[in-house]
C-alpha positions as protocol buffer text, in pm:
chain_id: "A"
residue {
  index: 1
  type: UNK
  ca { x: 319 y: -14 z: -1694 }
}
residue {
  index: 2
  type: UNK
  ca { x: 676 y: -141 z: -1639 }
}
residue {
  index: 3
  type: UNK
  ca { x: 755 y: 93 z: -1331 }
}
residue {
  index: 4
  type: UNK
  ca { x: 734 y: -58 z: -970 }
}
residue {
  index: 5
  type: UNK
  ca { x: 727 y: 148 z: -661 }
}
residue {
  index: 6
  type: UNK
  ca { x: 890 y: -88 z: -380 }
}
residue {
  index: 7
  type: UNK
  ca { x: 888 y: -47 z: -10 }
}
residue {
  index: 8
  type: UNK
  ca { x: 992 y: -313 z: 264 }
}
residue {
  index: 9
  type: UNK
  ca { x: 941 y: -276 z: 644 }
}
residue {
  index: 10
  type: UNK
  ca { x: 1234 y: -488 z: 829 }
}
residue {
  index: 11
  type: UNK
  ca { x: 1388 y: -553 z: 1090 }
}
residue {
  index: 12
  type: UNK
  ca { x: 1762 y: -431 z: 1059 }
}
residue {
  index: 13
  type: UNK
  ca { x: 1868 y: -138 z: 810 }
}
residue {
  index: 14
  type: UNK
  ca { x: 2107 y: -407 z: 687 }
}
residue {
  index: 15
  type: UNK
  ca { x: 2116 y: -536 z: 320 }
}
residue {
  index: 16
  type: UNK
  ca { x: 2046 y: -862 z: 480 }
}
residue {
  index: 17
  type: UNK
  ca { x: 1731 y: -735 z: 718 }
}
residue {
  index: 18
  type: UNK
  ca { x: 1483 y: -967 z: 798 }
}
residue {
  index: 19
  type: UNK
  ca { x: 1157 y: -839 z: 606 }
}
residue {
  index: 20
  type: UNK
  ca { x: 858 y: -848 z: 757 }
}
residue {
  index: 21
  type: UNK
  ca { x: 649 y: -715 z: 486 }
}
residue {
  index: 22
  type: UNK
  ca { x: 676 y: -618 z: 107 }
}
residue {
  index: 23
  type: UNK
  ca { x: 467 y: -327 z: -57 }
}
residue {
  index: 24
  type: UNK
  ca { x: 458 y: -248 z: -404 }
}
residue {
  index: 25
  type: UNK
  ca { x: 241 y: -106 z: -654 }
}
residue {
  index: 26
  type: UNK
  ca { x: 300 y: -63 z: -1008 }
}
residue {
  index: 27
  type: UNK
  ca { x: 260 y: 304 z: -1189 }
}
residue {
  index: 28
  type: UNK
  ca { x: 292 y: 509 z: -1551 }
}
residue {
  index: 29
  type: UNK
  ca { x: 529 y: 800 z: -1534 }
}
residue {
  index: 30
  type: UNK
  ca { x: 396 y: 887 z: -1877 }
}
residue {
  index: 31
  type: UNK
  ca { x: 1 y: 881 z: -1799 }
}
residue {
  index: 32
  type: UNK
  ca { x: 83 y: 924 z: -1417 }
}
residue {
  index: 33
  type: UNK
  ca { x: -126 y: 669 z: -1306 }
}
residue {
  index: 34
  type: UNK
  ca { x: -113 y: 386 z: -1047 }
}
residue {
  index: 35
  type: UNK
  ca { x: -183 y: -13 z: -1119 }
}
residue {
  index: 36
  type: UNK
  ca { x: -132 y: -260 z: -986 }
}
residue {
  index: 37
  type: UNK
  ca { x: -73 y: -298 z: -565 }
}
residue {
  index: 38
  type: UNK
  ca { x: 79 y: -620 z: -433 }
}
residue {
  index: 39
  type: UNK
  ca { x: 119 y: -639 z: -23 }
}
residue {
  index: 40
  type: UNK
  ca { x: 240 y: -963 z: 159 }
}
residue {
  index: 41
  type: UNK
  ca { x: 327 y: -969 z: 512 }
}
residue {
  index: 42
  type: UNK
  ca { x: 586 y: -1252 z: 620 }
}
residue {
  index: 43
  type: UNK
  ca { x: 451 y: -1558 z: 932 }
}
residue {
  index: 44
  type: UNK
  ca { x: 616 y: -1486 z: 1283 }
}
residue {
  index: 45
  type: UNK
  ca { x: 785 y: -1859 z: 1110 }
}
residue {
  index: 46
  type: UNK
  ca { x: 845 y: -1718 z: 822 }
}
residue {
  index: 47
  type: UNK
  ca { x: 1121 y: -1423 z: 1012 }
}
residue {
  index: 48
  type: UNK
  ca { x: 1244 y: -1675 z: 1214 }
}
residue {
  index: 49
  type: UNK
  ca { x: 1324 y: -1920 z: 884 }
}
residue {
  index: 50
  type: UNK
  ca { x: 1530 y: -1608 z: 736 }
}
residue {
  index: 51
  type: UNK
  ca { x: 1731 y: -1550 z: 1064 }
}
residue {
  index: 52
  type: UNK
  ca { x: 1810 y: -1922 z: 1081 }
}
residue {
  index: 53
  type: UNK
  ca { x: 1916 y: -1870 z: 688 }
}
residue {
  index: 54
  type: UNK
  ca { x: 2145 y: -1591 z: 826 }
}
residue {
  index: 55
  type: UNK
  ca { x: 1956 y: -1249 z: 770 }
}
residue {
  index: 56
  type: UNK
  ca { x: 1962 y: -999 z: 1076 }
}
residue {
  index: 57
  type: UNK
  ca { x: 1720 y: -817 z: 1284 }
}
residue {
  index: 58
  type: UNK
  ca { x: 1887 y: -521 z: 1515 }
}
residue {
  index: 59
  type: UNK
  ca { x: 1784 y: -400 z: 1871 }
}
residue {
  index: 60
  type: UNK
  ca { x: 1735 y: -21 z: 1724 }
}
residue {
  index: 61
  type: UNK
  ca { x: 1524 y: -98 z: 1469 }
}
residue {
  index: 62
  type: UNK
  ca { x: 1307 y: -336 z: 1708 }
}
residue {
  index: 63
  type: UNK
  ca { x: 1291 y: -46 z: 1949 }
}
residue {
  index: 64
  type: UNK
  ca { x: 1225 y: 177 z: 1636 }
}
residue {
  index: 65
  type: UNK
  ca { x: 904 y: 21 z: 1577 }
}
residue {
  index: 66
  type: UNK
  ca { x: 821 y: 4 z: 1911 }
}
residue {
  index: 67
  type: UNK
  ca { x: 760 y: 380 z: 1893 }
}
residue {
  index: 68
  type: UNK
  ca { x: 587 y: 412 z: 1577 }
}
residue {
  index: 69
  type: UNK
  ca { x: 192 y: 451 z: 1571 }
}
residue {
  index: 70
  type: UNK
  ca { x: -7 y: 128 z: 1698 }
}
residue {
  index: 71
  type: UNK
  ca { x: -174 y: 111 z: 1302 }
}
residue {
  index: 72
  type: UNK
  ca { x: 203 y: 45 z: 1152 }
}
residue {
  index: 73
  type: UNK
  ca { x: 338 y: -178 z: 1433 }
}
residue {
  index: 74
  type: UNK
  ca { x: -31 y: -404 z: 1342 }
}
residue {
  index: 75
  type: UNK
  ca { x: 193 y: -552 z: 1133 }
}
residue {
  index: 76
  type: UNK
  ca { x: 304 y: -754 z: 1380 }
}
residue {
  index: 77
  type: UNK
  ca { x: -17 y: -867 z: 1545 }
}
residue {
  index: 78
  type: UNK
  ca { x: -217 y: -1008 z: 1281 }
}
residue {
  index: 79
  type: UNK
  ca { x: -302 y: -1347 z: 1239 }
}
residue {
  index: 80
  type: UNK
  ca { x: -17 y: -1567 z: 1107 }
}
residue {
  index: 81
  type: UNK
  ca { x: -307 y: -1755 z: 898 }
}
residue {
  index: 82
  type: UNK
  ca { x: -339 y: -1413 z: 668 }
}
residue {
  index: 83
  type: UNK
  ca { x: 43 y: -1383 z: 561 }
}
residue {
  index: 84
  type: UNK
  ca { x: 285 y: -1595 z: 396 }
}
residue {
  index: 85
  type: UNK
  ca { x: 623 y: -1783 z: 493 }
}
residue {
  index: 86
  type: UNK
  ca { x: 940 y: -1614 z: 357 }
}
residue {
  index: 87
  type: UNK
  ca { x: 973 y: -1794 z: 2 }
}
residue {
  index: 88
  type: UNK
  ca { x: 598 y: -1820 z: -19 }
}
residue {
  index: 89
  type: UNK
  ca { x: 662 y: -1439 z: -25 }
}
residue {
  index: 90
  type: UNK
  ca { x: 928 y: -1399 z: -213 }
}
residue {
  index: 91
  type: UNK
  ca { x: 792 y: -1628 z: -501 }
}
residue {
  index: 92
  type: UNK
  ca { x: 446 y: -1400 z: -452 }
}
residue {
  index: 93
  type: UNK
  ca { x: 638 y: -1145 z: -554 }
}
residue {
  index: 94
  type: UNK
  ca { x: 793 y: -1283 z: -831 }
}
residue {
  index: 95
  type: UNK
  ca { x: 485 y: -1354 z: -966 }
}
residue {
  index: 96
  type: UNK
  ca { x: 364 y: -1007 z: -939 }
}
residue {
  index: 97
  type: UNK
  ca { x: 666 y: -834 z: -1134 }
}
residue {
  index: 98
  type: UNK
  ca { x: 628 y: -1098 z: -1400 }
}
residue {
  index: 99
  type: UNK
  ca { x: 289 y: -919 z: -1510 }
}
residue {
  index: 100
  type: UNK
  ca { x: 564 y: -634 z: -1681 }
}
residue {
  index: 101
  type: UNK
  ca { x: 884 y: -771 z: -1912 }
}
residue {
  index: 102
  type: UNK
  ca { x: 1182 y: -591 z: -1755 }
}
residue {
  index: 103
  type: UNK
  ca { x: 1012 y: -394 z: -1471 }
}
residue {
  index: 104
  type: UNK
  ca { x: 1199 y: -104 z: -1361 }
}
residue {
  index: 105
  type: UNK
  ca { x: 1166 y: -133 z: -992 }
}
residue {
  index: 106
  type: UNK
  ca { x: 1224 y: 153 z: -749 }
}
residue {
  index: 107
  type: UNK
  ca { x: 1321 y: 138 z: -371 }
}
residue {
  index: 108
  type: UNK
  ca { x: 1359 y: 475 z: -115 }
}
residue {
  index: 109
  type: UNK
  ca { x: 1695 y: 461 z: -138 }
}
residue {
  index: 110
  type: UNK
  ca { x: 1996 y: 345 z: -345 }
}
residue {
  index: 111
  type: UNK
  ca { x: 2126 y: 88 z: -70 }
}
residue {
  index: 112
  type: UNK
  ca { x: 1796 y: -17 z: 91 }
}
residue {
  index: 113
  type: UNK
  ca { x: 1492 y: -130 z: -32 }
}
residue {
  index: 114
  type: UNK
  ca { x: 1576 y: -343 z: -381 }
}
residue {
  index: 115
  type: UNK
  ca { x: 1900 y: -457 z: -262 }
}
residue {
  index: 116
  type: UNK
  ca { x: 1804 y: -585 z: 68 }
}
residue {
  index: 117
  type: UNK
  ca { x: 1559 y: -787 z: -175 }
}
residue {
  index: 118
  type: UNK
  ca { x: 1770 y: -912 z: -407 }
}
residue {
  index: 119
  type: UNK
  ca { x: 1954 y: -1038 z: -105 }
}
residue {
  index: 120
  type: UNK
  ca { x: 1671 y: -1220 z: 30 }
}
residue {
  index: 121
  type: UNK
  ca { x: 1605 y: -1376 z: -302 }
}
residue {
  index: 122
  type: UNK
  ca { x: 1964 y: -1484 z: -297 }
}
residue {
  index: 123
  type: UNK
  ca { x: 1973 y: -1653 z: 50 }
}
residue {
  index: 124
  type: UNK
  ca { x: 1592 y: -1806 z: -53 }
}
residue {
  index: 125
  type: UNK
  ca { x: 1841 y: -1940 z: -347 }
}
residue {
  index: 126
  type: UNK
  ca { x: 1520 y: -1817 z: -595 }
}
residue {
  index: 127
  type: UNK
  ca { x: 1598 y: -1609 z: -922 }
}
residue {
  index: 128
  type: UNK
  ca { x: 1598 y: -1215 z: -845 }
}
residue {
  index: 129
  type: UNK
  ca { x: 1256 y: -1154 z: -1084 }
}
residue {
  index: 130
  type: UNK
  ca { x: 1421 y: -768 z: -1186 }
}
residue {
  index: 131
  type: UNK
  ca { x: 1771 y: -706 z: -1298 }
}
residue {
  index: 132
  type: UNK
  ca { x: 2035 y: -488 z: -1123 }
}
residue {
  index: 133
  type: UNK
  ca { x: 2017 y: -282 z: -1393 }
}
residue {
  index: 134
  type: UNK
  ca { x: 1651 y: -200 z: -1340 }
}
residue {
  index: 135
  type: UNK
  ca { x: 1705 y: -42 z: -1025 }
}
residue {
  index: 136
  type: UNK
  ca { x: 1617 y: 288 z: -964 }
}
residue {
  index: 137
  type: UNK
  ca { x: 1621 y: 535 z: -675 }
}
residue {
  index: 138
  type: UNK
  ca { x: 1306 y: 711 z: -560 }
}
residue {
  index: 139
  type: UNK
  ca { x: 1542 y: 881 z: -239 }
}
residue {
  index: 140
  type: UNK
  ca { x: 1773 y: 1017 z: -511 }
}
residue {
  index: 141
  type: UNK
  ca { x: 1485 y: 1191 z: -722 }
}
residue {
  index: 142
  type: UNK
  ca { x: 1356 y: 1333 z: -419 }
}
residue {
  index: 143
  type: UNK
  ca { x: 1709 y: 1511 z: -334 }
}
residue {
  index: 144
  type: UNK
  ca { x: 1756 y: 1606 z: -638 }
}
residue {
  index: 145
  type: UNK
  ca { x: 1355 y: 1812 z: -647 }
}
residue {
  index: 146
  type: UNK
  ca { x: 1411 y: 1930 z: -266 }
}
residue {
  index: 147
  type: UNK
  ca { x: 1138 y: 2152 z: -116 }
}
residue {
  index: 148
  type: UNK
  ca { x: 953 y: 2200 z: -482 }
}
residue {
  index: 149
  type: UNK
  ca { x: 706 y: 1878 z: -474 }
}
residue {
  index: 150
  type: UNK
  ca { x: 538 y: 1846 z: -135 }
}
residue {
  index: 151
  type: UNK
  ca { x: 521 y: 1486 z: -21 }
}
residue {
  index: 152
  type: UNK
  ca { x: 162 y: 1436 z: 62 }
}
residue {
  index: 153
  type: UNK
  ca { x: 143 y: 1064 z: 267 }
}
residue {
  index: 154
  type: UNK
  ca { x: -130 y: 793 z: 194 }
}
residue {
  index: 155
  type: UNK
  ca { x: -228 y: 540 z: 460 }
}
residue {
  index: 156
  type: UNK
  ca { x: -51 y: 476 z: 750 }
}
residue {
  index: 157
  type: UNK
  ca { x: 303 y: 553 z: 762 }
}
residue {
  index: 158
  type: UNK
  ca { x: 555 y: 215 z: 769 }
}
residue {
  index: 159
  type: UNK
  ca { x: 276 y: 1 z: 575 }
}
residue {
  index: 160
  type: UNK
  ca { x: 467 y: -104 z: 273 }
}
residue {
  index: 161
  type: UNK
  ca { x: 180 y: -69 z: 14 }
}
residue {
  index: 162
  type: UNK
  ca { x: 91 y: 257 z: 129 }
}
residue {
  index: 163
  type: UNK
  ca { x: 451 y: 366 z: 185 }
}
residue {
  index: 164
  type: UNK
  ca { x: 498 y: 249 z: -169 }
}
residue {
  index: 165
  type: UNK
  ca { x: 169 y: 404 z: -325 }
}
residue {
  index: 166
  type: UNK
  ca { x: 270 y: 744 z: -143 }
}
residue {
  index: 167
  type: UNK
  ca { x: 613 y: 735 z: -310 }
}
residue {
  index: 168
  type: UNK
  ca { x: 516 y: 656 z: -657 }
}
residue {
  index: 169
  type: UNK
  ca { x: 235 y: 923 z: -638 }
}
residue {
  index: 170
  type: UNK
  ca { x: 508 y: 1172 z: -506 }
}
residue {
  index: 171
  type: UNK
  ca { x: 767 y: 1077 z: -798 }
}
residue {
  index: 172
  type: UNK
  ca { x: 492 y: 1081 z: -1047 }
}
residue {
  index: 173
  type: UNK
  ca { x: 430 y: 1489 z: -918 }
}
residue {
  index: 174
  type: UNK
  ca { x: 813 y: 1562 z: -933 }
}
residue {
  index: 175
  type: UNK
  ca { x: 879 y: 1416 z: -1297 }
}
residue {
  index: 176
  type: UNK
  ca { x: 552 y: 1530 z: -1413 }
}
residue {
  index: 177
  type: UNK
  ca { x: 611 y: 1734 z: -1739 }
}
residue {
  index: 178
  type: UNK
  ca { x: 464 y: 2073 z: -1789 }
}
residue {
  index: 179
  type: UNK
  ca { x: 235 y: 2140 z: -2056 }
}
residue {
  index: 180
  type: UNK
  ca { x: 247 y: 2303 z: -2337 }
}
């Protein structure tokens, strides 16, 4: 498998957001089949190391998560002893997208989700672990399929590993090739 469905939940819906989790889960658009599932969620230390590096949090998106569902916004209330500081994260990661040569590593959106982490690895000053050119756009296949592949949602909505598990399963139904 050398695809890897991405999703980040942040604090700003700027490239340079302060991330409070990463989701991700590896999958085979030929065999349509999930792998992999890496989930990490970032210290109350570790947000307040990347603001002090520069990245951004915004009062909508604060008050945005204030009114989703008390299961998404747990994020926030967990022990700090069960998640990792920002580079402890970040090289987590890194480690995790090593397992493939080359992944191809797709983010809800073209502007979003891989670039606002490839900025974080930049102001971590730690090697990006996909290349630019891997990117690809789960936001863009959906637009392109409209109404014909229903999105059916896994987990909680705003978890990054089920956020990213329910948008490789949904690309995986829209690209799926008929038989015969």
């Amino acid at each position: 498998m050398n695809n890897i469905m991405l999703d980040l939940e942040c604090f700003d819906s700027a490239r340079t957001a302060i991330i409070v989790s990463i989701g991700a889960v590896y999958f085979d658009l030929e065999t349509g089949t999930l792998g992999e599932e890496f989930y990490v969620e970032i210290t109350s230390d570790g947000q307040k190391d990347q603001l002090a590096l520069g990245r951004t949090l915004s009062l909508d998106t604060f008050n945005w998560w204030m009114h989703q569902n008390d299961t998404a916004r747990n994020v926030f209330m967990k022990n700090d002893k069960l998640k990792l500081g920002f580079k402890e994260a970040l090289l987590a990661f890194s480690e995790f997208a090593a397992k493939c040569e080359n992944p191809r590593v797709w983010g809800n959106g073209v502007d979003y989700d891989n670039v606002v982490l490839r900025d974080a690895y930049e102001t971590a000053e730690i090697p990006c672990p996909f290349k630019y050119r891997y990117n690809r756009c789960y936001r863009t296949v959906k637009g392109l399929f409209g109404n014909k592949s229903k999105l059916i949602r896994e987990g909680t909505h705003h978890n990054g590993l089920d956020d990213a598990i329910t948008q490789a399963l949904h690309l995986m139904a829209m690209l799926k090739k008929p038989k015969g």
